[in-house]
Every structure is written in C-alpha cells, then in structure tokens.
mmCIF file of C-alpha atoms and ligand atoms in Angstrom:
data_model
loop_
_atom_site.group_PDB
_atom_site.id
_atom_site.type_symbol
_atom_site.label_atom_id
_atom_site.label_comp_id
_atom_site.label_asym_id
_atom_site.label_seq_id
_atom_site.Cartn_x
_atom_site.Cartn_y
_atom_site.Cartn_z
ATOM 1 C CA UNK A 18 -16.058 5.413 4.253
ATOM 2 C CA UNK A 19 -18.458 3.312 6.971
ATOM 3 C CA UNK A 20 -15.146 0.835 7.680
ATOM 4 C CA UNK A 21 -11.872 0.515 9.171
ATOM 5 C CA UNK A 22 -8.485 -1.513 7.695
ATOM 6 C CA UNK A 23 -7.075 -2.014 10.897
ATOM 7 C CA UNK A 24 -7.995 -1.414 14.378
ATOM 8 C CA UNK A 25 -7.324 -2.477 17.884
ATOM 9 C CA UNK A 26 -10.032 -4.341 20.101
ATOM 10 C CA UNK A 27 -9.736 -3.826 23.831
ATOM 11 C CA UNK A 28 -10.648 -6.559 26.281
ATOM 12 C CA UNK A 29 -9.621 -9.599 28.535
ATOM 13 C CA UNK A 30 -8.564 -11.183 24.782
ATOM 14 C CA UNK A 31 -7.463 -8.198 23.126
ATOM 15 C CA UNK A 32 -7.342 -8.329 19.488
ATOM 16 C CA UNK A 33 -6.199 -6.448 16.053
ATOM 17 C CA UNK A 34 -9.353 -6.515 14.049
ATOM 18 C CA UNK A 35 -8.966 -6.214 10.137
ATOM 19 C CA UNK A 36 -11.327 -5.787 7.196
ATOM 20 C CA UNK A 37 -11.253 -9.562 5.535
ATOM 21 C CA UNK A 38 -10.198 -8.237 2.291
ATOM 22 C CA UNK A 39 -10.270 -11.583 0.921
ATOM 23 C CA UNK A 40 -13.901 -11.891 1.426
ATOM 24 C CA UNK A 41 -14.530 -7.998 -0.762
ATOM 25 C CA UNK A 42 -16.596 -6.885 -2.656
ATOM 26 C CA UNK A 43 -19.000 -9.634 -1.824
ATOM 27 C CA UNK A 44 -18.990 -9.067 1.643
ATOM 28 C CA UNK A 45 -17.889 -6.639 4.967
ATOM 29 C CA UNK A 46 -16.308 -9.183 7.064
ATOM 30 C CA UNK A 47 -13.840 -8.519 9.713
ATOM 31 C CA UNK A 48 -11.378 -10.836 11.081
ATOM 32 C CA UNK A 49 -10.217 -10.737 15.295
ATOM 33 C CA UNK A 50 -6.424 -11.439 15.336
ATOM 34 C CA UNK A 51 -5.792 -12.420 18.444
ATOM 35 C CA UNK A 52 -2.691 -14.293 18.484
ATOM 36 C CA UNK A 53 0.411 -13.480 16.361
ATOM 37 C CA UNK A 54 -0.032 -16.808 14.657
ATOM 38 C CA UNK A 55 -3.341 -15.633 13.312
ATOM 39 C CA UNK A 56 -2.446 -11.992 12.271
ATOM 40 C CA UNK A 57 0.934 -13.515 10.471
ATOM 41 C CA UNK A 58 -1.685 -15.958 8.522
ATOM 42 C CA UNK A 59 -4.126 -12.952 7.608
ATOM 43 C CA UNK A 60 -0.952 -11.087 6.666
ATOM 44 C CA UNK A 61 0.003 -13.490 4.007
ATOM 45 C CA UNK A 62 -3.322 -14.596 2.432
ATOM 46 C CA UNK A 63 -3.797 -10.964 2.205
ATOM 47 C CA UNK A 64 -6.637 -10.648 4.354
ATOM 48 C CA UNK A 65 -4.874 -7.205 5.206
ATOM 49 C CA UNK A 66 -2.767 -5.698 2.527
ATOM 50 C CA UNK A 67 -1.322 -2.690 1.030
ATOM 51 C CA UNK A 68 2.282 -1.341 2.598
ATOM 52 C CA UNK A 69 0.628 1.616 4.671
ATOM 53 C CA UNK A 70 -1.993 -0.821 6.234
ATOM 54 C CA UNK A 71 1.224 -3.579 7.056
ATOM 55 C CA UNK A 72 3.111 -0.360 8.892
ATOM 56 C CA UNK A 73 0.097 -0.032 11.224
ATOM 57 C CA UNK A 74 -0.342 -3.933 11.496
ATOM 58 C CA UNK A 75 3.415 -4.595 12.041
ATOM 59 C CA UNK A 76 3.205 -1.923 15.167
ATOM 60 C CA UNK A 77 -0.391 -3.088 16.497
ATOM 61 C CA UNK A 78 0.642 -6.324 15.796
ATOM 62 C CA UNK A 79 3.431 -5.985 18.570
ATOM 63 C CA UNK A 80 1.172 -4.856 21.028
ATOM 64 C CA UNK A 81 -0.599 -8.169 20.131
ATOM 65 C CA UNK A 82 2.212 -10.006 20.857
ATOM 66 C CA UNK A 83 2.662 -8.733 24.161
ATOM 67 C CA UNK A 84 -0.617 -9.565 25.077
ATOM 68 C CA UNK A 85 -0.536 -13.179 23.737
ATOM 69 C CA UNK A 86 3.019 -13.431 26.299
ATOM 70 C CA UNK A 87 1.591 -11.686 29.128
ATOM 71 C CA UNK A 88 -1.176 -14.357 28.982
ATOM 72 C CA UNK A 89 0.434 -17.290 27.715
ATOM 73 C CA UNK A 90 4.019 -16.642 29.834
ATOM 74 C CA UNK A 91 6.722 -16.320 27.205
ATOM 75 C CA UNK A 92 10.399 -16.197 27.713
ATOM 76 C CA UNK A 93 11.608 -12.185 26.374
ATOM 77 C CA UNK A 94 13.429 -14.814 23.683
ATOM 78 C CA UNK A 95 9.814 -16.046 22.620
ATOM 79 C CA UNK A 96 8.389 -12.842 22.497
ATOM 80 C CA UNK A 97 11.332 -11.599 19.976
ATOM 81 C CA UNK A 98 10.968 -14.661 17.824
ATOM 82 C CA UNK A 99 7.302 -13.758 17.589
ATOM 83 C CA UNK A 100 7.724 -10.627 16.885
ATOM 84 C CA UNK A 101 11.138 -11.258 14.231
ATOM 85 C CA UNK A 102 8.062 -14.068 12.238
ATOM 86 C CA UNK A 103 5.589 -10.772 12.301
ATOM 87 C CA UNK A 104 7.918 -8.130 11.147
ATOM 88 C CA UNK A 105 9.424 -10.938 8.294
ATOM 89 C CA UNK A 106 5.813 -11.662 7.368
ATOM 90 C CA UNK A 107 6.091 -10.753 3.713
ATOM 91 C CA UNK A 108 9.621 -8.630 2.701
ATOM 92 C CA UNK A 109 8.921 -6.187 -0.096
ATOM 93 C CA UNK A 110 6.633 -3.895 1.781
ATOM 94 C CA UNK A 111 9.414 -2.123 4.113
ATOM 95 C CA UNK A 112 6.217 -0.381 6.161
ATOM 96 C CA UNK A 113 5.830 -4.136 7.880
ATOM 97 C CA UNK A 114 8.863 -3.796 8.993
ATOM 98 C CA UNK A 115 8.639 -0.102 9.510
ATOM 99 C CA UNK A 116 5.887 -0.301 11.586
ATOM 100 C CA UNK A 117 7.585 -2.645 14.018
ATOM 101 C CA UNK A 118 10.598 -0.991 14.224
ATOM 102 C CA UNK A 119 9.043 2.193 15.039
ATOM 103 C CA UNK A 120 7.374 -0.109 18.422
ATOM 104 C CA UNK A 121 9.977 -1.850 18.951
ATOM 105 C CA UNK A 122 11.986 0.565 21.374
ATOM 106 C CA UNK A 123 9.185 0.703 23.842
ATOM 107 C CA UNK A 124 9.308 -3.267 24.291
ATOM 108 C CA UNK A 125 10.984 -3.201 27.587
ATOM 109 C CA UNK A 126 8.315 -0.435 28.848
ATOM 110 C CA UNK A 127 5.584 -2.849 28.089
ATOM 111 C CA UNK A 128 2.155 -2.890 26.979
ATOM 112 C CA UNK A 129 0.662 0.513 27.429
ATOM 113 C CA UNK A 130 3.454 2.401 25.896
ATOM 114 C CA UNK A 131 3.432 0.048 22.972
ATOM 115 C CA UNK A 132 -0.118 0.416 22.365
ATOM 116 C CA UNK A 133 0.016 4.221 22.566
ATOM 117 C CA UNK A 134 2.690 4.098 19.961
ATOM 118 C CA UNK A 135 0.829 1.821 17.829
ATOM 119 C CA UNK A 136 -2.099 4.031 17.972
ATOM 120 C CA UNK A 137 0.148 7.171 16.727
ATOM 121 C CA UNK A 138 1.316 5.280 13.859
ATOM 122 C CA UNK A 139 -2.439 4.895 12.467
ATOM 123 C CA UNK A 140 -3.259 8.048 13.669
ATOM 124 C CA UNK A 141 -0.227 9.805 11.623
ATOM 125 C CA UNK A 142 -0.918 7.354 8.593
ATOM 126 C CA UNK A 143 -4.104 9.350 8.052
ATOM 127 C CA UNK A 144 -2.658 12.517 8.210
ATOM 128 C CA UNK A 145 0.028 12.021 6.024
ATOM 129 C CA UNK A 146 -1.934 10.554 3.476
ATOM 130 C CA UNK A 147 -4.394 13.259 3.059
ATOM 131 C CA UNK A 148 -1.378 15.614 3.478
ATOM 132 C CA UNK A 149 0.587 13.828 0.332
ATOM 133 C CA UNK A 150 -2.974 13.732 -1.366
ATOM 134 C CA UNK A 151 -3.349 17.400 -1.540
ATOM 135 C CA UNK A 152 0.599 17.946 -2.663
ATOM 136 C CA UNK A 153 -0.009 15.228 -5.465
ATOM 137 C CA UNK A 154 -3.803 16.614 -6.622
ATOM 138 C CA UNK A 155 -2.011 20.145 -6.710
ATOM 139 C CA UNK A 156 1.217 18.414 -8.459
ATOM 140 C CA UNK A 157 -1.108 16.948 -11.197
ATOM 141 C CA UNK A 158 -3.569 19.815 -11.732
ATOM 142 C CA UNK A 159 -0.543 22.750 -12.232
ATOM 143 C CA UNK A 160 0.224 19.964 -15.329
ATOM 144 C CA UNK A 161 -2.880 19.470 -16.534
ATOM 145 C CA UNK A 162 -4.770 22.785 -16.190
ATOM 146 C CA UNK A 163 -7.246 22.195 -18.654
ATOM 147 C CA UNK A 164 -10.118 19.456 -18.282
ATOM 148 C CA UNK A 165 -10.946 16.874 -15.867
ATOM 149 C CA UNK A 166 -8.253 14.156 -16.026
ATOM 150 C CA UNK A 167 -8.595 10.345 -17.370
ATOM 151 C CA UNK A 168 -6.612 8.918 -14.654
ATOM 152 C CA UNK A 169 -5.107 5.277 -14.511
ATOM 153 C CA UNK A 170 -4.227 3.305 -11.436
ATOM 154 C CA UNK A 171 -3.213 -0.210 -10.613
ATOM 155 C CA UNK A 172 -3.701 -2.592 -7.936
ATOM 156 C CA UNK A 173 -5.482 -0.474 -4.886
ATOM 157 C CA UNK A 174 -4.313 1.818 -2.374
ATOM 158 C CA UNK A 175 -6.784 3.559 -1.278
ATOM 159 C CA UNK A 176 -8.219 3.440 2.289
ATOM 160 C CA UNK A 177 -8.298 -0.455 1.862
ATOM 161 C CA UNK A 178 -4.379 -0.122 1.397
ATOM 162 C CA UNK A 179 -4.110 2.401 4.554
ATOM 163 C CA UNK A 180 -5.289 3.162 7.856
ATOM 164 C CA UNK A 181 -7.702 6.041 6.007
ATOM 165 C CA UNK A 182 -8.138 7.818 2.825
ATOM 166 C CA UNK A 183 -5.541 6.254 0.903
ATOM 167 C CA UNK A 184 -2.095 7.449 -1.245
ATOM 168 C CA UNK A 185 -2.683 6.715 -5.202
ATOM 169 C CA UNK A 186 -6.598 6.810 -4.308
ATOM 170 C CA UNK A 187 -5.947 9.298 -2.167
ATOM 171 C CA UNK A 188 -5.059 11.674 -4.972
ATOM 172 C CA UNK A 189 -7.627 10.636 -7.222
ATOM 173 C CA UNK A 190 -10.324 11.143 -4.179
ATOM 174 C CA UNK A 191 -8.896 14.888 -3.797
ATOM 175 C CA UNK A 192 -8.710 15.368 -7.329
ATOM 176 C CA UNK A 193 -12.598 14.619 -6.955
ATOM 177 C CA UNK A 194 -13.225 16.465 -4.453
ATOM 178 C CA UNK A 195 -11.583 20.004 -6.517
ATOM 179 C CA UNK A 196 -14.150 18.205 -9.779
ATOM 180 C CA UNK A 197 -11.009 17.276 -11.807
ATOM 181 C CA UNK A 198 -11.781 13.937 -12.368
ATOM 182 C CA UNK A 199 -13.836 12.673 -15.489
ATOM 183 C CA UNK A 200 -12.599 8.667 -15.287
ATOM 184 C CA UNK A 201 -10.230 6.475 -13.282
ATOM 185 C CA UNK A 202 -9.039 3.757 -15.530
ATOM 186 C CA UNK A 203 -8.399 0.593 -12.783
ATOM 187 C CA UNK A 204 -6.258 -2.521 -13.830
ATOM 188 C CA UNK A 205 -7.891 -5.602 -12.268
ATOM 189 C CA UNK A 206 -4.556 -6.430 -11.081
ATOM 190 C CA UNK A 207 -3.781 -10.158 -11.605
ATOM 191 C CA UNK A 208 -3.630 -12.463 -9.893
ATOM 192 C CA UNK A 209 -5.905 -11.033 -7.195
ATOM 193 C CA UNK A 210 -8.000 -8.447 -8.393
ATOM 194 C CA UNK A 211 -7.369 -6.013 -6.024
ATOM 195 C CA UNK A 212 -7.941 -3.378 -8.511
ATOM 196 C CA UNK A 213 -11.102 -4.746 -9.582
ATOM 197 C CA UNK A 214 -12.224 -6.404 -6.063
ATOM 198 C CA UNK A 215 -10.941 -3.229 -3.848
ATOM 199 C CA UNK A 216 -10.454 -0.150 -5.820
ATOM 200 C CA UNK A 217 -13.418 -0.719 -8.109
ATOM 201 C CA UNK A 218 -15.706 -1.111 -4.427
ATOM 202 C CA UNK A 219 -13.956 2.258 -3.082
ATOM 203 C CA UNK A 220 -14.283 4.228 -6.129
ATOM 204 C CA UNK A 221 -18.450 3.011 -6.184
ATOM 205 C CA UNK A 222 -18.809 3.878 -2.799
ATOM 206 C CA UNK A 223 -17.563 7.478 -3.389
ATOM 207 C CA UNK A 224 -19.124 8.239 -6.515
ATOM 208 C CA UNK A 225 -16.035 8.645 -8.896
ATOM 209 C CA UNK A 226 -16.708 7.482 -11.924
ATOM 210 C CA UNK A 227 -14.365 4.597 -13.489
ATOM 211 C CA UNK A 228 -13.769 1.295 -15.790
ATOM 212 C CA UNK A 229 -12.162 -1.807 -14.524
ATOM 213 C CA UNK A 230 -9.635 -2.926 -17.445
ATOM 214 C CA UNK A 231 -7.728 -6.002 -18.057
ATOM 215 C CA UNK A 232 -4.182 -4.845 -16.795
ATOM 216 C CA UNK A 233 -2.893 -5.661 -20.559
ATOM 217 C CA UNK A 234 -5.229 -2.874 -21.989
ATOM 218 C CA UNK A 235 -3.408 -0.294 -19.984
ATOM 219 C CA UNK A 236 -0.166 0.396 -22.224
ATOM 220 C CA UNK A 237 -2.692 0.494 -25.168
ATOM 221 C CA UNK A 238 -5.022 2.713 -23.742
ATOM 222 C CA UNK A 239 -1.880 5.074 -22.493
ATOM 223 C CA UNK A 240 -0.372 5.340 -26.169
ATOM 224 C CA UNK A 241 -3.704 5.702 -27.531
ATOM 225 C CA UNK A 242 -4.297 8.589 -25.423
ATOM 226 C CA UNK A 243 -6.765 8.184 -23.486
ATOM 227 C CA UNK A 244 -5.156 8.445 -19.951
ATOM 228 C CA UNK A 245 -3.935 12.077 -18.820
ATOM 229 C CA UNK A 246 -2.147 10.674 -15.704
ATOM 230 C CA UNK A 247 -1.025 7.265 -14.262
ATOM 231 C CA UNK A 248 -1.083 7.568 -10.253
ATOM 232 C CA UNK A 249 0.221 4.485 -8.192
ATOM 233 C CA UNK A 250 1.406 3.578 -4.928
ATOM 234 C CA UNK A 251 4.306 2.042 -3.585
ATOM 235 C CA UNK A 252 5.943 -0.771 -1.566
ATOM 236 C CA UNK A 253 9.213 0.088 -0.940
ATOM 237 C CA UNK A 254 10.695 3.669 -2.701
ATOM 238 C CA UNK A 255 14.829 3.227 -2.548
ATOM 239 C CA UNK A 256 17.212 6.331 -1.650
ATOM 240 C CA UNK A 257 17.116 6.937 -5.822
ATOM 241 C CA UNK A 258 13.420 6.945 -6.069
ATOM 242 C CA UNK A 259 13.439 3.716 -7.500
ATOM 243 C CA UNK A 260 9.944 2.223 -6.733
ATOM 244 C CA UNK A 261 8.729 -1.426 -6.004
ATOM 245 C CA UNK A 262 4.755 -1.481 -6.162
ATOM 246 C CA UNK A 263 2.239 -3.946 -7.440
ATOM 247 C CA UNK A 264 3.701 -6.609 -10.567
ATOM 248 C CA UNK A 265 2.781 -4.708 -13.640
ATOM 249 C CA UNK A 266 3.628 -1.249 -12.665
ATOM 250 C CA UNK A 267 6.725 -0.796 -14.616
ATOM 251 C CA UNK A 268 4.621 -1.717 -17.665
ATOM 252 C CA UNK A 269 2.878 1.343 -17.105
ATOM 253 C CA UNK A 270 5.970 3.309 -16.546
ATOM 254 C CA UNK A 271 7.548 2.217 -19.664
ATOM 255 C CA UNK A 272 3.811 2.980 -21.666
ATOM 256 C CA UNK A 273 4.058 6.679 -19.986
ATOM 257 C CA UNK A 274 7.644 7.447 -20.890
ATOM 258 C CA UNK A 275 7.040 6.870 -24.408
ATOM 259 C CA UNK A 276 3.772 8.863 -24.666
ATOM 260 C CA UNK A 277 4.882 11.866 -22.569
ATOM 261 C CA UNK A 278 2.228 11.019 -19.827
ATOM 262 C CA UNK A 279 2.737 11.787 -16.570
ATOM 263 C CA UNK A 280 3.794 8.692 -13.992
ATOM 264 C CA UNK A 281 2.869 9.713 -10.141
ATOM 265 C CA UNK A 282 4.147 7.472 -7.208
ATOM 266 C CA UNK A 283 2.179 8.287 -4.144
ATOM 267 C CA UNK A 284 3.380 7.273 -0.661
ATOM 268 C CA UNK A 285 3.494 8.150 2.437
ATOM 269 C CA UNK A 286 7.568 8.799 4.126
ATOM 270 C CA UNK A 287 7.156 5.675 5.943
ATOM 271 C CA UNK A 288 7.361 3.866 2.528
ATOM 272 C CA UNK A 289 10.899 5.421 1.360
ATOM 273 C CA UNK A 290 13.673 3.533 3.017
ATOM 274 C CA UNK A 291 16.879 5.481 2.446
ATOM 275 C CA UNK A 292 18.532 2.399 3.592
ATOM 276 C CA UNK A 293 18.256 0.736 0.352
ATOM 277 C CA UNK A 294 20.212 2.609 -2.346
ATOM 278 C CA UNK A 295 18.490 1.401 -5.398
ATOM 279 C CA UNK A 296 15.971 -0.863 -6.482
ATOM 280 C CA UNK A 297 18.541 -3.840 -7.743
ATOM 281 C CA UNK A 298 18.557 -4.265 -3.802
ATOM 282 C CA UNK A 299 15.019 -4.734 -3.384
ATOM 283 C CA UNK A 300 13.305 -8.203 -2.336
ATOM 284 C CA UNK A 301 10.455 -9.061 -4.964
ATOM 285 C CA UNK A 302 7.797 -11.491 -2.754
ATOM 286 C CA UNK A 303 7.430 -14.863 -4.419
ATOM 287 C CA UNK A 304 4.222 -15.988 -4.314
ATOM 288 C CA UNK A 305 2.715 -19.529 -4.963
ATOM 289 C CA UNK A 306 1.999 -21.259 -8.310
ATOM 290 C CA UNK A 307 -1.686 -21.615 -7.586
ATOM 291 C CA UNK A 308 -2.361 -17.941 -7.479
ATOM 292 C CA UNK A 309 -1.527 -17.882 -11.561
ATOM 293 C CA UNK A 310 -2.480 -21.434 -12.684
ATOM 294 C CA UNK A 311 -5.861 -21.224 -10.864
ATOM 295 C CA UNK A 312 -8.705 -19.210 -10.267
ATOM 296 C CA UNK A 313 -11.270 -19.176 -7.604
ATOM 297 C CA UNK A 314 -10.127 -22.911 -6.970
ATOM 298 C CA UNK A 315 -10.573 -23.501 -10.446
ATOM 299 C CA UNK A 316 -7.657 -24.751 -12.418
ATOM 300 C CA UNK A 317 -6.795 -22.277 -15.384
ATOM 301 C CA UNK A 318 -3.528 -24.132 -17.054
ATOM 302 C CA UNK A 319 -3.098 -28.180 -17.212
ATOM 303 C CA UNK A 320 -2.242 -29.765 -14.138
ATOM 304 C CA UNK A 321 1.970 -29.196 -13.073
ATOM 305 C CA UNK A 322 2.210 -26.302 -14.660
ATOM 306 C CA UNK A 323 4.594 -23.919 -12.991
ATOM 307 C CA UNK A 324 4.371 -20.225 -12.902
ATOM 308 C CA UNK A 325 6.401 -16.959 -12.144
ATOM 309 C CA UNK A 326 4.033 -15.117 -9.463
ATOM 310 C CA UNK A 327 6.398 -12.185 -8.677
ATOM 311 C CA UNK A 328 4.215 -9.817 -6.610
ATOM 312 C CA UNK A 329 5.858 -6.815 -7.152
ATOM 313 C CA UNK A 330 8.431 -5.183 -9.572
ATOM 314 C CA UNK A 331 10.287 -1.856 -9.985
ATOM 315 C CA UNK A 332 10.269 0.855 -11.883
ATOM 316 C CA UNK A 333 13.323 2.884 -12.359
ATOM 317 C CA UNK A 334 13.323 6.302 -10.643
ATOM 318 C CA UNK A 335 14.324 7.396 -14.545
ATOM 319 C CA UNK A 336 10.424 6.610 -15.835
ATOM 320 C CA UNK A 337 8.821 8.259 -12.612
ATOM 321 C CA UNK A 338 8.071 11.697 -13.772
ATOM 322 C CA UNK A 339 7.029 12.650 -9.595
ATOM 323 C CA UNK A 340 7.465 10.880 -5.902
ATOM 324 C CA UNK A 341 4.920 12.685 -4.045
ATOM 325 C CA UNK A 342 5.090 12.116 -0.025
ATOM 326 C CA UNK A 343 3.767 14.553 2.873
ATOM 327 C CA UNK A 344 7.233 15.829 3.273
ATOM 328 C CA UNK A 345 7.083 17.103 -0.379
ATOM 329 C CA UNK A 346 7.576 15.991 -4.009
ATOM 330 C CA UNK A 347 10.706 14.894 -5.849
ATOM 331 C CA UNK A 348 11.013 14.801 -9.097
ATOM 332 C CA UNK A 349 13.259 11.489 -9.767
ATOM 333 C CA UNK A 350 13.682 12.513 -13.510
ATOM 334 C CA UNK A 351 15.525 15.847 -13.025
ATOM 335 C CA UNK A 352 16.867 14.808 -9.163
ATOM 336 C CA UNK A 353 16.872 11.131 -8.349
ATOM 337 C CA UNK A 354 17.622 11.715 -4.260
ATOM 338 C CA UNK A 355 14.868 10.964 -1.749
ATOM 339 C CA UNK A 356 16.996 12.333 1.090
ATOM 340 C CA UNK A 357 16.085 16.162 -0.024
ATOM 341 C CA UNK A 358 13.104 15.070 1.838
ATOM 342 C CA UNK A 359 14.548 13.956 5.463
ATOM 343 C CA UNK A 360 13.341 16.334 7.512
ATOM 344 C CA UNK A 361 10.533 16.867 9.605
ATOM 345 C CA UNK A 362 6.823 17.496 7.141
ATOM 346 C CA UNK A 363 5.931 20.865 6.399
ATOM 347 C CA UNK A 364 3.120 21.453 9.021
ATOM 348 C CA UNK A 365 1.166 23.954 7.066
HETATM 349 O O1 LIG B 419 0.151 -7.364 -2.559
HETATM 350 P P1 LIG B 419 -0.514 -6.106 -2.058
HETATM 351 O O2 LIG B 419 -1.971 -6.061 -2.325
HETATM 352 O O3 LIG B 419 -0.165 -5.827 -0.612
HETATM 353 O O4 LIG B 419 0.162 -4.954 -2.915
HETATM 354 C C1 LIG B 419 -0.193 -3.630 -2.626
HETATM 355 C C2 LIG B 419 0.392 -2.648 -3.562
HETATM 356 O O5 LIG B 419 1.193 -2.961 -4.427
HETATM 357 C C3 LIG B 419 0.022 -1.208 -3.340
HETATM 358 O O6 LIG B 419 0.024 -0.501 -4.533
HETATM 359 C C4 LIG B 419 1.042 -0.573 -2.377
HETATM 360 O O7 LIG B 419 1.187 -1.336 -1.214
HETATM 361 C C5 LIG B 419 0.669 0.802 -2.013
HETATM 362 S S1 LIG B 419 -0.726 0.856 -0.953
HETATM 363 C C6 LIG B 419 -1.016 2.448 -0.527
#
C-alpha cells in the first residue's frame, strides 16, 4: 500500500509523522508530531492506533523526546517524565510500552543510537508480521483444505494497525495471495469504526473481497455457518494465552466455541508479555462517555446518559483454538503456555 503508519521526519524540527487515522477513509492526511505533547494527544484520539503501530510510536516517540530536550534544555528528570506520560499513554496495548522499553537503554547514549533503535523496531515489525502471516495462512489452510474460506475479523489490524502488512489482515492478505479467500466478514467495530473506516479501506485497496457487518451480526452469522474462520489481533496476549484485543472479541470467541469454528489470534512476539500471568491482570482502557452516547458530534442517547466504553476485553486462552506469532504457533486449547515460544524466531 502507497502509505506509511508511522515514520520519522529528519530536519532542524524533527518529527514522527503518522497517518491521521481519524480523518480515514475520507481522506490521506498525515499528522507531524513534533513534540511529545502532540504525539501523546494523537496517541489517545487515536490518530495512530493498533498495538504494533504504538510499539514503533512508543520507541520513535523517544527519539522525539530527545529532540524536543536537546532543543528546549530539559533537566534528565524532565526528559523521564516525558517519556514515563508517552510510554503510560493508553495501558492495555503492552507494545506502547514495549516499544519504549526496548529504547529506553540507549537514553544515556543519546540521540543517534536511539533513533537507530527506533528504526529496527519498525523495521523488525514488518518482518515479523509477514513472517507470523505465512505461519497463520499455512495454520488455517492445513484446517480448511477444501474451498476458499469466509473469514471474519474485527476491529483492524492490518497495515493501519502496524508498521506494514499487518497481523489478523496480515493473514487474510496471504491467504489472498495463495487464492483462499472468497469473503472477509468485517465488524464495524463500535464505537469507532475501525473495522468499517480502516479495514474496509485496506481490504478495497487490495482487492479482497468483503462485507462490513454490524458487530452484533457476527455470532449469528458464525452459528449460522457462514464464517469458516475468525482471525483477530491482539493487545496484550498474557503468559496463558489469554488475549485482550478490541471490545467485542470474546463475543466472537464464545460464538466459535460453540460452532466448532476456528478462533485465530494473530500477533506479533512483541504483543505477548510473559510478565502478566493471565488475563484477570490485564488493564481494560476506559474510554469517555461521548464515544457511545454520540456519534459524529451528534448525540445518540438523551442528554446525561452514562455509558460503559471499555475498549478492550479478553478472551480466555480456553476459546482460542491458535496464537500464531513469528516465533511459532501455540495452541492455547491443548497447551495454554506462551513461554514454549521464548526463544529467538525461526529464521527460515
Ligand atoms: O483501540 P485500537 O484501535 O488501538 O484497538 C486496536 C485493536 O484492538 C487491534 O485489534 C490490536 O491492536 C491488534 S493490531 C495488529
């Protein structure tokens, strides 16, 4: 595709430019960061979104940081609070966080090394996606020999969600590519349409034919059997393959389980935190009323009313038939241990 999520923009001001995905499908409008006030704002209107995309903003977005002191003359203390508001920017994601860490240790070397760093990060993100893509395409296709899959997916992340290529998309874009796909079913996604602003736009631009569905048709259309496969991403996958991704993906889980349909979590390593042991210990991202009770500035429920706008949830490593990462695929239902995959990925 003609665009990039994320990038970094050299000069006297250096900058992290991002695709406005606030502003899609309507229009291709990029945003300069250029402060770490700015890129913490874009970060929570979800001008940049998608855990795989925050890993390479949270490490850019250091870089940024030390630019902004260098110019501006900030105290090592200042530059750490910046940094703590960036990396704290929005919790479920653990890639944010991820990304800064991984950064982080070259602080004291300063910009250059930072930078460089940064740039691996994106750089690897690719790989591994396309990497993860294949093992999940192959995963699917030894299951489902037969036609070309009616495949479901929910909220987006493709390349919009990534540095390139994308995880859930990802999949779907190499099951393409081997002409085993007949139809993506795409929630919308409530409360911001990612599915039908972002995945809908992706999946036009490449050709793959799909259907944008309210996200309530999806259990329906799953027990009626008309999906073969339900592929998502992931926010945050816990050390028992419990999986926080976008609010209504356990719904699908649960939908799957009962019809015998296969549920796929794609993700790239950088997304499993083996520091969290389950999903009870997850953070689920609050986000405001007005996102539920209003659309498009429009109000869509009387005045005062208040809403639950959870903007994740998780679904129990129990309803996830496979976790498929670069390093390899676990299958939660028979082995529930993400830590069979720490080691180095499988180069070939
Ligand atoms: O709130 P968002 O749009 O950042 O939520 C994104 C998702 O839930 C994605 O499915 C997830 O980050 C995986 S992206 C490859």
């Amino acid at each position: 595709m003609g665009f990039r999520t994320v990038e970094w923009l050299d000069g006297t001001v250096p900058a992290v430019r991002l695709l406005d995905q606030t502003r899609l499908p309507a229009e291709e409008a990029y945003l300069d960061a250029a402060d770490v006030d700015t890129l913490v704002t874009a970060i929570i209107r979800l001008a940049v979104r998608g855990a795989p995309a925050l890993g390479a903003v949270g490490a850019l977005g250091v870089a940024l940081a030390l630019a902004q002191g260098a110019r501006e003359g900030w105290p090592d203390a200042r530059l750490r609070q910046e940094i703590g508001r960036l990396r704290d920017a929005r919790p479920t994601a653990v890639n944010l966080a991820w990304g800064v860490d991984r950064v982080l240790p070259l602080l004291p070397q300063g910009h250059a090394p930072v930078l460089a760093e940064a740039r691996r990060v994106l750089v690897e993100d690719e790989a591994a996606n396309r990497r993860l893509s294949a093992l999940g395409a192959d995963w699917l296709a030894e299951r489902l020999p037969r036609r070309p899959m009616r495949l479901l997916t929910h909220c987006n992340a493709g390349t919009l969600a990534t540095t390139a290529w994308g995880t859930a998309l990802g999949v779907v874009r190499e099951l393409h590519g081997r002409g085993r796909v007949a139809l993506v079913h795409v929630d919308e996604t409530r409360p911001l349409l990612q599915g039908a602003r972002l995945t809908a736009w992706e999946l036009a631009a490449d050709g793959i034919d799909h259907v944008v569905q309210v996200d309530s048709a999806a259990p329906g259309a799953i027990l009626r059997g008309l999906v073969d496969a339900v592929v998502i991403g992931a926010d945050r996958i816990a050390a028992n393959g419990d999986t926080a991704n976008k609010v209504g993906s356990v719904g699908l889980a649960l939908a799957c389980a009962d019809a015998g349909v296969p549920f796929v979590v794609a993700a790239p390593w950088s997304t499993v935190d083996l520091a969290t042991a389950d999903g009870t210990r997850i953070t689920i991202e609050e986000r405001p009323d007005a996102e539920v009770t209003s659309y498009g500035g429009i109000p869509s429920a009387p005045a005062g009313t208040r809403a639950f706008n959870p903007a994740f949830d998780v679904t129990p490593a129990r309803m996830i038939d496979a976790v498929v990462t670069e390093r390899g695929v676990v299958e939660p239902k028979t082995h529930a241990d993400m830590a069979v995959l720490d080691r180095p990925a499988d180069p070939s």
